[in-house]
Coordinates of C-alpha atoms and ligand atoms in Angstrom, one line a residue:
M1 CA 17.6 31.4 3.8
P2 CA 20.9 29.6 4.7
A3 CA 22.0 27.3 1.6
P4 CA 21.7 23.5 3.5
P5 CA 25.0 22.0 4.5
P6 CA 26.2 19.3 2.0
A7 CA 24.7 15.9 2.3
L8 CA 26.3 12.8 1.7
L9 CA 23.8 9.9 -0.1
W10 CA 24.1 6.8 0.8
F11 CA 22.2 4.6 -2.5
R12 CA 21.8 1.2 -1.2
R13 CA 18.6 -0.3 -2.7
Q14 CA 17.5 2.7 -4.6
L15 CA 19.6 3.0 -8.0
R16 CA 17.7 5.9 -9.6
L17 CA 16.9 9.1 -9.4
D18 CA 12.9 8.2 -10.1
D19 CA 10.8 8.5 -6.8
Q20 CA 14.5 9.0 -4.8
P21 CA 13.7 9.9 -1.3
L22 CA 16.9 10.9 -0.6
F23 CA 17.1 14.2 -2.5
A24 CA 15.7 16.5 -0.1
C25 CA 15.1 19.8 -1.9
P26 CA 16.9 20.8 -5.0
D27 CA 19.4 23.6 -3.4
E28 CA 21.0 20.7 -1.4
P29 CA 24.2 20.4 -2.7
I30 CA 24.7 16.5 -2.7
V31 CA 27.7 14.1 -3.4
G32 CA 26.1 10.2 -4.1
V33 CA 28.1 7.3 -2.2
W34 CA 27.4 3.4 -3.2
V35 CA 29.2 1.5 -0.8
L36 CA 30.1 -2.6 -2.0
D37 CA 29.8 -4.5 1.2
P38 CA 31.9 -7.4 0.9
R39 CA 30.1 -9.5 3.7
E40 CA 27.3 -9.6 1.4
L41 CA 28.3 -9.5 -2.6
L42 CA 31.7 -11.0 -2.0
A43 CA 31.5 -13.8 0.9
D44 CA 30.9 -17.2 0.4
D45 CA 27.3 -19.1 2.0
P46 CA 28.7 -21.7 4.7
L47 CA 27.0 -23.9 2.7
G48 CA 29.8 -22.9 -0.2
F49 CA 28.4 -21.4 -2.8
P50 CA 28.9 -17.3 -2.9
R51 CA 25.9 -15.4 -1.4
C52 CA 25.3 -12.9 -4.2
G53 CA 26.7 -15.1 -7.9
D54 CA 28.1 -13.9 -10.6
R55 CA 24.5 -13.0 -12.2
R56 CA 23.0 -11.2 -9.5
L57 CA 26.7 -9.1 -8.9
K58 CA 26.9 -8.2 -12.7
F59 CA 23.5 -6.7 -12.7
I60 CA 24.0 -5.0 -9.2
L61 CA 27.3 -3.5 -10.8
E62 CA 25.5 -2.3 -14.0
S63 CA 23.0 -0.6 -12.3
V64 CA 25.2 1.8 -10.4
A65 CA 27.2 2.1 -13.4
D66 CA 23.8 3.4 -14.8
L67 CA 23.4 5.6 -11.7
R68 CA 26.7 7.3 -11.6
R69 CA 26.1 8.2 -15.6
S70 CA 22.8 9.4 -14.5
L71 CA 24.2 11.5 -11.7
A72 CA 27.5 12.4 -14.1
D73 CA 24.8 14.1 -16.0
R74 CA 23.8 16.3 -13.8
G75 CA 27.4 17.0 -12.0
V76 CA 26.6 15.0 -9.8
D77 CA 29.5 12.6 -8.2
L78 CA 29.0 8.9 -7.3
I79 CA 31.6 7.8 -4.7
V80 CA 32.3 4.4 -5.2
R81 CA 33.9 2.0 -2.4
T82 CA 34.4 -1.7 -0.8
G83 CA 34.5 -2.1 2.5
A84 CA 32.4 -2.1 5.6
P85 CA 29.3 0.8 5.4
E86 CA 29.4 1.6 8.9
A87 CA 33.6 1.7 8.5
V88 CA 33.5 3.5 5.6
L89 CA 30.9 5.8 5.6
P90 CA 32.1 8.1 8.7
S91 CA 35.5 7.9 7.2
L92 CA 34.0 9.8 3.8
L93 CA 32.1 11.8 6.3
R94 CA 35.3 13.2 8.1
E95 CA 37.8 13.4 4.8
S96 CA 35.2 15.6 2.4
G97 CA 33.6 17.6 5.9
A98 CA 30.0 17.0 4.4
G99 CA 27.2 17.7 6.9
V100 CA 25.3 15.8 6.9
L101 CA 24.5 11.6 6.2
R102 CA 21.5 10.7 4.6
L103 CA 20.1 6.9 4.1
V104 CA 17.4 4.8 3.5
E105 CA 16.6 2.6 5.9
E106 CA 16.3 -1.7 4.9
P107 CA 13.7 -4.0 6.4
G108 CA 16.5 -6.5 6.1
T109 CA 18.3 -7.5 9.5
E110 CA 22.0 -7.1 7.9
E111 CA 21.1 -4.0 6.5
R112 CA 19.3 -3.4 10.2
A113 CA 22.9 -4.4 12.1
I114 CA 24.3 -1.8 9.9
E115 CA 22.4 1.2 10.6
K116 CA 22.3 0.2 14.6
K117 CA 26.4 0.8 14.1
L118 CA 26.3 4.0 12.2
R119 CA 23.8 5.5 14.7
R120 CA 26.3 4.6 17.7
A121 CA 29.2 6.1 15.3
F122 CA 27.0 9.2 15.3
D123 CA 26.1 9.3 18.8
D124 CA 30.4 8.4 20.0
D125 CA 31.4 11.7 17.3
P126 CA 29.1 14.3 17.3
S127 CA 31.8 16.3 14.4
L128 CA 30.4 13.6 11.6
G129 CA 27.3 15.6 12.1
T130 CA 24.0 14.7 11.5
L131 CA 22.3 11.0 10.2
D132 CA 19.1 11.5 8.1
P133 CA 17.6 8.3 8.3
L134 CA 14.8 8.0 6.0
P135 CA 11.8 4.9 7.1
P136 CA 11.9 2.4 4.7
E137 CA 10.4 2.4 1.6
S138 CA 6.5 2.0 1.7
L139 CA 4.0 1.1 -1.7
H140 CA 1.2 3.3 0.5
H141 CA 1.3 6.3 2.2
L142 CA 2.4 5.7 5.7
D143 CA 4.3 7.8 8.5
D144 CA 6.2 4.9 8.9
P145 CA 6.0 1.6 8.1
R146 CA 7.7 0.3 11.0
A147 CA 4.0 1.2 12.9
E148 CA 2.1 -0.5 9.7
A149 CA 4.5 -3.6 10.9
K150 CA 3.5 -3.9 14.4
Q151 CA 0.1 -4.3 13.8
L152 CA 0.7 -7.3 10.6
P153 CA -2.1 -9.3 10.4
E154 CA -0.5 -12.9 10.5
V155 CA -2.5 -13.8 7.2
F156 CA -2.2 -11.9 3.6
S157 CA -5.7 -11.6 2.9
K158 CA -6.6 -9.8 5.9
W159 CA -3.7 -7.0 5.3
R160 CA -5.0 -7.2 1.6
R161 CA -8.2 -6.1 2.6
R162 CA -7.3 -3.7 4.9
A163 CA -4.2 -1.8 2.7
E164 CA -7.0 -1.7 -0.3
K165 CA -9.5 -0.2 2.5
K166 CA -7.6 2.3 4.5
L167 CA -4.6 3.0 2.7
E168 CA -3.7 5.0 0.4
L169 CA -0.8 3.5 -2.7
A170 CA 1.4 6.3 -3.1
R171 CA 2.5 8.2 -5.9
P172 CA 5.7 8.3 -7.0
R173 CA 8.4 11.2 -6.5
D174 CA 9.6 12.6 -10.6
T175 CA 12.8 12.5 -11.6
P176 CA 14.1 15.9 -10.5
S177 CA 14.5 18.3 -12.6
R178 CA 17.7 20.1 -11.4
L179 CA 20.2 18.6 -8.8
T180 CA 23.1 20.6 -6.6
A181 CA 26.3 19.0 -7.1
W182 CA 28.4 19.1 -4.2
T183 CA 31.7 19.8 -5.8
G184 CA 34.1 21.0 -2.8
H185 CA 34.0 17.1 -1.4
G186 CA 37.2 16.4 -2.4
L187 CA 37.1 13.0 -2.4
D188 CA 38.7 10.7 -4.6
P189 CA 35.3 8.9 -6.9
G190 CA 36.8 5.4 -6.8
D191 CA 36.8 2.9 -9.4
L192 CA 33.5 0.9 -9.9
P193 CA 34.9 -2.7 -9.9
T194 CA 33.8 -5.1 -12.6
L195 CA 33.5 -8.8 -12.3
A196 CA 36.8 -9.2 -13.3
S197 CA 38.3 -7.3 -10.5
L198 CA 36.7 -8.8 -8.1
G199 CA 37.7 -12.2 -9.2
R200 CA 34.9 -13.2 -10.6
D201 CA 33.8 -14.8 -14.1
E202 CA 32.0 -13.0 -16.8
P203 CA 28.2 -15.0 -16.5
E204 CA 27.5 -16.8 -20.4
A205 CA 24.2 -15.4 -21.6
D206 CA 22.0 -18.8 -21.7
P207 CA 19.5 -18.8 -25.3
R208 CA 17.2 -20.3 -23.2
A209 CA 16.2 -17.8 -20.7
V210 CA 13.2 -15.7 -20.3
L211 CA 15.3 -12.2 -20.7
D212 CA 18.3 -11.0 -21.5
F213 CA 18.6 -8.7 -17.8
R214 CA 20.5 -5.9 -17.3
G215 CA 20.7 -4.0 -14.6
G216 CA 20.0 -0.1 -14.2
E217 CA 17.1 2.1 -14.3
A218 CA 17.0 3.2 -18.0
E219 CA 16.6 -0.6 -18.8
G220 CA 14.4 -1.3 -16.0
R221 CA 12.0 1.6 -17.3
Q222 CA 12.3 0.7 -20.8
R223 CA 10.7 -3.2 -19.5
I224 CA 7.9 -1.0 -18.1
A225 CA 7.2 0.6 -21.2
D226 CA 7.6 -2.7 -23.4
Y227 CA 5.2 -5.2 -21.4
L228 CA 3.0 -2.3 -20.3
F229 CA 2.5 -0.1 -23.6
D230 CA 4.1 -1.6 -26.5
G231 CA 3.5 -4.9 -26.0
D232 CA 0.2 -4.5 -24.8
H233 CA 0.6 -7.1 -22.2
L234 CA -1.3 -6.2 -19.0
R235 CA -4.5 -6.7 -19.9
R236 CA -3.5 -10.3 -20.2
Y237 CA -1.1 -10.7 -16.9
K238 CA -3.9 -12.4 -14.7
E239 CA -4.6 -15.7 -17.6
T240 CA -1.2 -15.1 -18.6
R241 CA 1.2 -15.0 -15.2
N242 CA 1.2 -18.8 -14.6
G243 CA 3.4 -19.5 -17.8
L244 CA 6.9 -21.2 -17.7
L245 CA 8.2 -20.2 -20.9
G246 CA 8.9 -17.0 -22.5
A247 CA 9.1 -13.2 -21.8
D248 CA 5.7 -11.7 -21.5
Y249 CA 3.8 -14.2 -19.3
S250 CA 4.6 -12.5 -16.1
S251 CA 6.2 -8.3 -15.9
K252 CA 9.9 -10.0 -15.2
F253 CA 10.0 -6.6 -12.9
S254 CA 12.1 -8.3 -10.2
P255 CA 14.9 -7.9 -10.6
W256 CA 15.1 -3.9 -11.6
L257 CA 12.2 -3.3 -8.3
A258 CA 14.9 -5.7 -6.1
L259 CA 17.5 -4.3 -7.0
G260 CA 16.7 -0.7 -7.0
G261 CA 16.2 0.3 -10.8
V262 CA 12.2 1.1 -10.4
S263 CA 10.2 1.4 -7.1
A264 CA 7.0 -0.3 -6.5
R265 CA 5.3 3.1 -6.4
R266 CA 6.4 3.7 -9.9
V267 CA 5.1 0.3 -11.5
A268 CA 1.7 0.8 -10.2
D269 CA 1.7 4.6 -11.0
E270 CA 2.1 3.2 -14.4
T271 CA -0.3 0.6 -14.2
L272 CA -2.8 3.1 -13.2
R273 CA -1.7 5.4 -16.6
Y274 CA -2.2 2.0 -18.6
E275 CA -6.1 1.9 -16.9
D276 CA -6.4 5.4 -18.2
Q277 CA -5.0 4.9 -21.7
R278 CA -6.5 1.6 -22.4
V279 CA -8.3 -0.7 -20.2
A280 CA -8.5 -1.4 -16.7
N281 CA -9.5 -5.0 -15.8
D282 CA -8.8 -7.5 -13.6
S283 CA -5.6 -8.4 -15.0
T284 CA -4.7 -4.9 -14.5
Y285 CA -5.4 -5.0 -10.8
W286 CA -3.5 -8.2 -10.6
L287 CA -0.5 -6.8 -10.8
R288 CA -0.6 -4.5 -8.4
F289 CA -2.4 -7.2 -6.7
E290 CA 1.2 -9.1 -6.2
L291 CA 2.6 -5.9 -5.6
L292 CA 0.4 -5.9 -2.3
W293 CA 2.5 -9.4 -1.8
R294 CA 5.6 -7.8 -1.9
E295 CA 4.7 -5.1 0.2
Y296 CA 4.0 -7.9 2.9
F297 CA 6.8 -10.0 3.0
R298 CA 8.7 -6.6 3.5
L299 CA 6.6 -5.2 6.6
Y300 CA 6.8 -9.1 7.6
L301 CA 10.2 -8.6 7.7
L302 CA 10.2 -5.5 9.5
K303 CA 7.5 -7.2 12.1
H304 CA 9.2 -10.6 12.8
G305 CA 13.7 -9.1 12.3
P306 CA 15.8 -12.3 13.3
R307 CA 12.5 -14.6 13.1
L308 CA 12.4 -14.9 9.6
F309 CA 15.6 -16.6 9.2
Q310 CA 15.4 -19.0 12.4
P311 CA 13.9 -22.9 11.1
A312 CA 11.0 -22.9 13.0
G313 CA 10.6 -19.7 11.5
P314 CA 7.3 -16.9 12.7
A315 CA 5.4 -19.6 13.3
D316 CA 7.6 -21.8 15.4
R317 CA 7.0 -24.6 13.8
D318 CA 9.2 -27.4 14.6
L319 CA 8.9 -29.5 11.3
G320 CA 12.8 -31.5 12.5
W321 CA 14.3 -31.5 8.7
A322 CA 15.5 -34.8 8.5
N323 CA 17.8 -33.8 5.2
P324 CA 18.8 -36.9 4.3
A325 CA 22.8 -37.0 2.7
G326 CA 22.2 -36.0 -0.8
H327 CA 19.3 -34.4 -0.7
F328 CA 19.5 -30.6 -1.2
A329 CA 22.7 -31.4 -3.8
A330 CA 20.6 -33.0 -5.8
W331 CA 17.5 -30.8 -6.2
R332 CA 20.5 -28.4 -6.6
D333 CA 22.0 -29.7 -9.0
A334 CA 18.5 -30.4 -11.2
E335 CA 19.5 -34.5 -10.3
T336 CA 16.4 -35.2 -8.5
F337 CA 14.6 -36.9 -11.8
V338 CA 11.4 -35.5 -11.3
P339 CA 11.5 -33.2 -15.1
F340 CA 9.3 -30.5 -13.1
V341 CA 11.9 -29.4 -10.6
D342 CA 15.0 -30.5 -12.9
A343 CA 14.3 -28.5 -15.2
N344 CA 12.9 -25.2 -12.9
L345 CA 16.0 -25.6 -11.0
L346 CA 18.3 -25.9 -14.7
E347 CA 16.6 -22.1 -15.5
L348 CA 17.4 -20.9 -11.9
S349 CA 21.1 -21.7 -12.3
A350 CA 21.7 -21.2 -16.2
S351 CA 20.0 -17.9 -16.2
G352 CA 19.3 -16.0 -13.0
F353 CA 15.1 -16.6 -13.1
M354 CA 12.4 -19.0 -12.1
S355 CA 8.7 -18.1 -12.6
N356 CA 6.2 -18.1 -9.8
R357 CA 4.5 -21.2 -10.4
G358 CA 8.1 -22.9 -10.6
R359 CA 9.3 -21.6 -7.6
Q360 CA 5.9 -22.1 -5.6
N361 CA 7.0 -26.7 -6.5
V362 CA 10.6 -26.4 -6.6
A363 CA 10.7 -25.3 -2.5
S364 CA 7.4 -27.4 -2.4
F365 CA 9.6 -30.3 -3.4
L366 CA 12.5 -29.6 -1.1
T367 CA 10.8 -29.2 2.3
K368 CA 8.1 -31.6 1.7
N369 CA 9.2 -34.7 -0.7
L370 CA 12.7 -34.4 -0.1
D371 CA 12.1 -33.5 4.2
V372 CA 15.2 -30.9 3.6
D373 CA 15.5 -27.0 5.6
W374 CA 13.8 -25.0 4.0
R375 CA 16.6 -22.2 4.6
Q376 CA 19.5 -24.4 2.4
G377 CA 16.9 -23.9 -0.2
A378 CA 16.4 -20.6 0.6
R379 CA 20.3 -19.6 0.6
W380 CA 20.8 -21.1 -2.9
F381 CA 17.9 -19.1 -4.2
E382 CA 19.3 -15.9 -2.5
S383 CA 22.9 -17.2 -4.4
C384 CA 21.3 -17.3 -7.7
L385 CA 18.2 -15.0 -8.5
L386 CA 18.7 -11.7 -10.0
D387 CA 16.0 -11.1 -8.1
Y388 CA 17.2 -12.0 -4.7
D389 CA 15.2 -9.9 -2.4
P390 CA 15.4 -10.5 1.5
A391 CA 12.1 -10.1 2.6
S392 CA 10.4 -11.8 -0.3
N393 CA 12.7 -14.5 -0.8
W394 CA 12.8 -15.7 2.8
G395 CA 9.2 -14.3 3.3
N396 CA 7.9 -17.0 0.3
W397 CA 10.3 -19.6 1.6
A398 CA 9.2 -20.0 4.7
Y399 CA 5.3 -19.8 4.0
A400 CA 5.9 -22.5 1.5
A401 CA 7.5 -24.0 4.2
G402 CA 5.0 -24.0 6.4
V403 CA 6.7 -22.4 9.3
G404 CA 5.3 -18.9 7.9
A405 CA 2.6 -16.3 7.0
D406 CA -0.7 -17.9 6.3
P407 CA 0.0 -21.3 9.0
R408 CA -2.8 -22.2 8.0
G409 CA -2.8 -26.5 7.5
F410 CA -0.7 -28.7 5.4
R411 CA 0.3 -27.2 1.9
G412 CA 2.1 -29.4 -0.6
F413 CA 1.7 -29.3 -3.9
D414 CA 1.9 -32.1 -6.2
V415 CA 4.0 -32.0 -8.7
V416 CA 3.7 -34.2 -11.2
G417 CA -0.2 -33.0 -11.4
Q418 CA 1.5 -29.5 -11.4
A419 CA 3.6 -30.1 -14.1
R420 CA 0.9 -31.7 -16.5
R421 CA -1.9 -28.6 -15.2
Y422 CA 0.7 -25.8 -16.2
D423 CA 2.9 -27.9 -18.9
P424 CA 0.4 -29.5 -20.5
D425 CA 2.6 -30.2 -23.9
A426 CA 5.7 -30.1 -21.5
A427 CA 7.3 -27.3 -23.9
Y428 CA 9.0 -26.0 -20.7
V429 CA 10.8 -29.4 -19.7
R430 CA 11.5 -30.0 -23.2
H431 CA 12.8 -26.4 -23.3
W432 CA 15.7 -26.8 -20.3
L433 CA 16.0 -30.9 -20.6
A434 CA 16.5 -31.8 -24.6
D435 CA 19.9 -33.0 -23.8
R436 CA 18.1 -36.3 -21.0
F437 CA 15.0 -36.5 -23.0
A438 CA 16.9 -37.4 -26.1
A439 CA 18.0 -41.1 -23.8
Y440 CA 14.3 -41.7 -23.5
P441 CA 12.1 -40.0 -26.8
H442 CA 9.2 -42.5 -26.0
A443 CA 8.9 -42.1 -22.4
D444 CA 5.8 -39.8 -20.8
P445 CA 7.9 -36.2 -20.7
H446 CA 6.6 -36.0 -16.8
T447 CA 7.0 -38.7 -15.5
P448 CA 9.4 -41.2 -17.5
W449 CA 10.2 -43.5 -15.2
A450 CA 6.9 -45.0 -15.7
G451 CA 5.8 -47.5 -18.4
S452 CA 2.7 -48.9 -18.5
G453 CA 1.5 -52.8 -17.7
G454 CA 4.8 -53.3 -14.9
D455 CA 7.1 -51.9 -17.7
S456 CA 9.6 -48.6 -17.3
G457 CA 9.5 -46.0 -18.9
G458 CA 13.0 -45.9 -19.8
G459 CA 14.0 -42.9 -17.7
P460 CA 15.6 -42.7 -14.8
M461 CA 14.1 -43.7 -11.2
P462 CA 12.9 -40.2 -9.3
L463 CA 15.4 -39.2 -6.4
V464 CA 11.9 -40.1 -3.8
D465 CA 8.4 -41.2 -5.5
P466 CA 6.4 -37.5 -5.7
R467 CA 3.0 -39.5 -4.5
R468 CA 4.5 -41.4 -1.8
S469 CA 6.6 -38.9 -0.5
L470 CA 4.3 -35.8 -0.1
A471 CA 2.1 -38.5 1.5
A472 CA 4.9 -39.0 4.1
A473 CA 5.7 -35.4 4.4
E474 CA 1.6 -35.2 5.3
D475 CA 1.6 -37.4 8.2
R476 CA 5.1 -36.0 9.7
W477 CA 3.1 -32.4 9.7
H478 CA 0.4 -34.1 11.5
A479 CA 2.3 -35.8 13.7
A480 CA 4.3 -32.5 13.9
E481 CA 0.8 -30.9 15.0
R482 CA -0.1 -33.3 17.4
G483 CA 3.4 -32.1 19.3
Ligands
LIG1 P1 4.6 -10.6 -11.6 O1 4.1 -12.2 -11.7 O2 4.8 -10.3 -12.8 O3 4.4 -9.7 -10.6 C1 5.0 -8.6 -10.3 C2 5.8 -8.1 -9.0 O4 5.1 -8.4 -8.2 C3 6.8 -9.3 -9.0 O5 8.1 -8.0 -10.1 C4 7.4 -8.8 -8.0 O6 8.1 -7.6 -7.1 C5 6.1 -9.1 -7.1 N1 5.9 -10.0 -6.5 C6 4.9 -11.2 -7.3 N2 4.4 -12.4 -6.5 C7 4.9 -12.1 -5.5 C8 4.9 -12.8 -4.0 N3 5.1 -13.7 -4.4 N4 6.1 -12.0 -3.5 C9 6.8 -10.9 -3.3 N5 6.6 -10.4 -4.6 C10 5.9 -10.8 -5.3 N6 10.1 -12.2 -5.6 C11 11.6 -11.2 -5.6 O7 11.3 -10.5 -6.0 N7 12.8 -11.8 -5.0 C12 12.7 -13.0 -4.3 O8 13.9 -13.0 -4.0 C13 12.2 -13.9 -4.2 N8 12.0 -15.2 -3.8 C14 10.7 -16.1 -4.2 C15 11.4 -17.4 -3.2 C16 10.0 -18.6 -3.5 C17 10.6 -19.6 -2.5 C18 8.6 -18.2 -4.2 C19 7.4 -19.0 -4.1 C20 9.0 -16.5 -4.6 C21 9.6 -15.7 -5.0 N9 9.9 -14.7 -5.2 C22 10.9 -13.4 -4.9 C23 8.3 -14.0 -5.8 C24 7.5 -14.1 -7.3 O9 8.0 -16.2 -7.4 C25 8.6 -13.1 -8.0 O10 8.5 -11.7 -7.3 C26 8.2 -13.8 -9.7 O11 8.0 -14.6 -10.1 C27 8.7 -12.9 -10.3 O12 8.9 -12.2 -11.9 P2 8.0 -11.1 -12.1 O13 8.5 -9.7 -11.8 O14 7.6 -11.7 -13.7 O15 6.6 -10.9 -11.3

């Protein structure tokens, strides 16, 4: 058999060796490439903040450094460049003479636009060789997730039932024991940029954060081992997952899953191994159930494409956001003076993380109580979140705003009720707002503005009254429904 031609492997959101779709066969001579796309990672959002904040950028650079080390241990180079991939990759192919460019397609619209441009470049210039696009990653055995996306129901639970009955979880591919390095590429490997070289500041670690997240496959695998096997937390996940404080109420796998240090197939497989070795119960199932949500939103983005980013969303529901002056900025800066909302938003900007319970509440508060276009919140999350992922972020935001999946009746959160339920002793709001509470130590921590017998509680009045503004949002919703 003739040796396969050398291949350039473009690592996008698969920054790992484990469960790596790019590796075709052990004898294929390979060189890797990672491209920092300034449009995605260095540009500002039109709202005036970076699209990718310093924390996520740091996590990504750590992930790429880890990948570069693991490939180097096997003699394989990872070339690093900055620029638009649709221009950088063809020029690397010309320079090196590699006959193949392999990539994994992504569900995101910007990512797909790049794939389209690359396809055109290959059509226009056959000397570039072969473009080998692999279908988007999926949790299940699917020939092509795009076909599954086409028939995706608009309601998650319908698809979940189908997935659990008809689809089979795919086994992750093992880390290859052998790779063949292509040493004749002649390319300058290029330095991996640092935050400083990109003009960014090193983010300060906040001691209040749930975890000291670090990027890379090794760190991601360690977190899986810590959470599942060493800490044995999975057996209680279903009871703890609505928590707010500490490293272990939920898995915290999301940054590695979103940025490619670990794959969803690997996580699912590890939960099955845990069930074999320890216990199988509702909790062990529930983590895989959450991975189904992740999968659903990936298919949802594949199905709806640019419609997911429109104000009326895939549901095409025009809610006519009023965007009152100052509301978005107050929310973003944790100055709504509703402690549960502000504590979560402070956690987000100070640490790059927020619990799922928190995310649902702040999204509901922005879109329902404050009447702000949901896309502003999605963009702020995109800037701050370590685990930002286009499908999960925009899918969940559209859902929370009532313009996305599961488009049933009005669903707004009573944030004070939620605070009392999920933070009954106010430990969470005190954790993040200790300075603020010092000024009104005797007020009810969840409603510090409200006293008894007509007295004020001593705390500042909230930007909007949580209950009255929620009722107004419900009225607006019904008016929109009536057309
Ligand atoms: P666990 O509870 O341990 O869950 C395990 C994994 O399941 C997660 O790591 C994640 O990959 C997946 N998962 C869990 N819940 C969801 C969900 N609702 N949707 C999709 N996947 C889920 N998650 C992201 O990964 N990136 C985002 O950009 C993102 N934005 C969000 C925005 C809003 C408004 C909301 C309400 C949720 C968002 N989520 C996002 C989903 C969810 O909040 C996080 O995945 C979860 O909080 C991460 O913590 P964990 O890893 O400890 O989760």
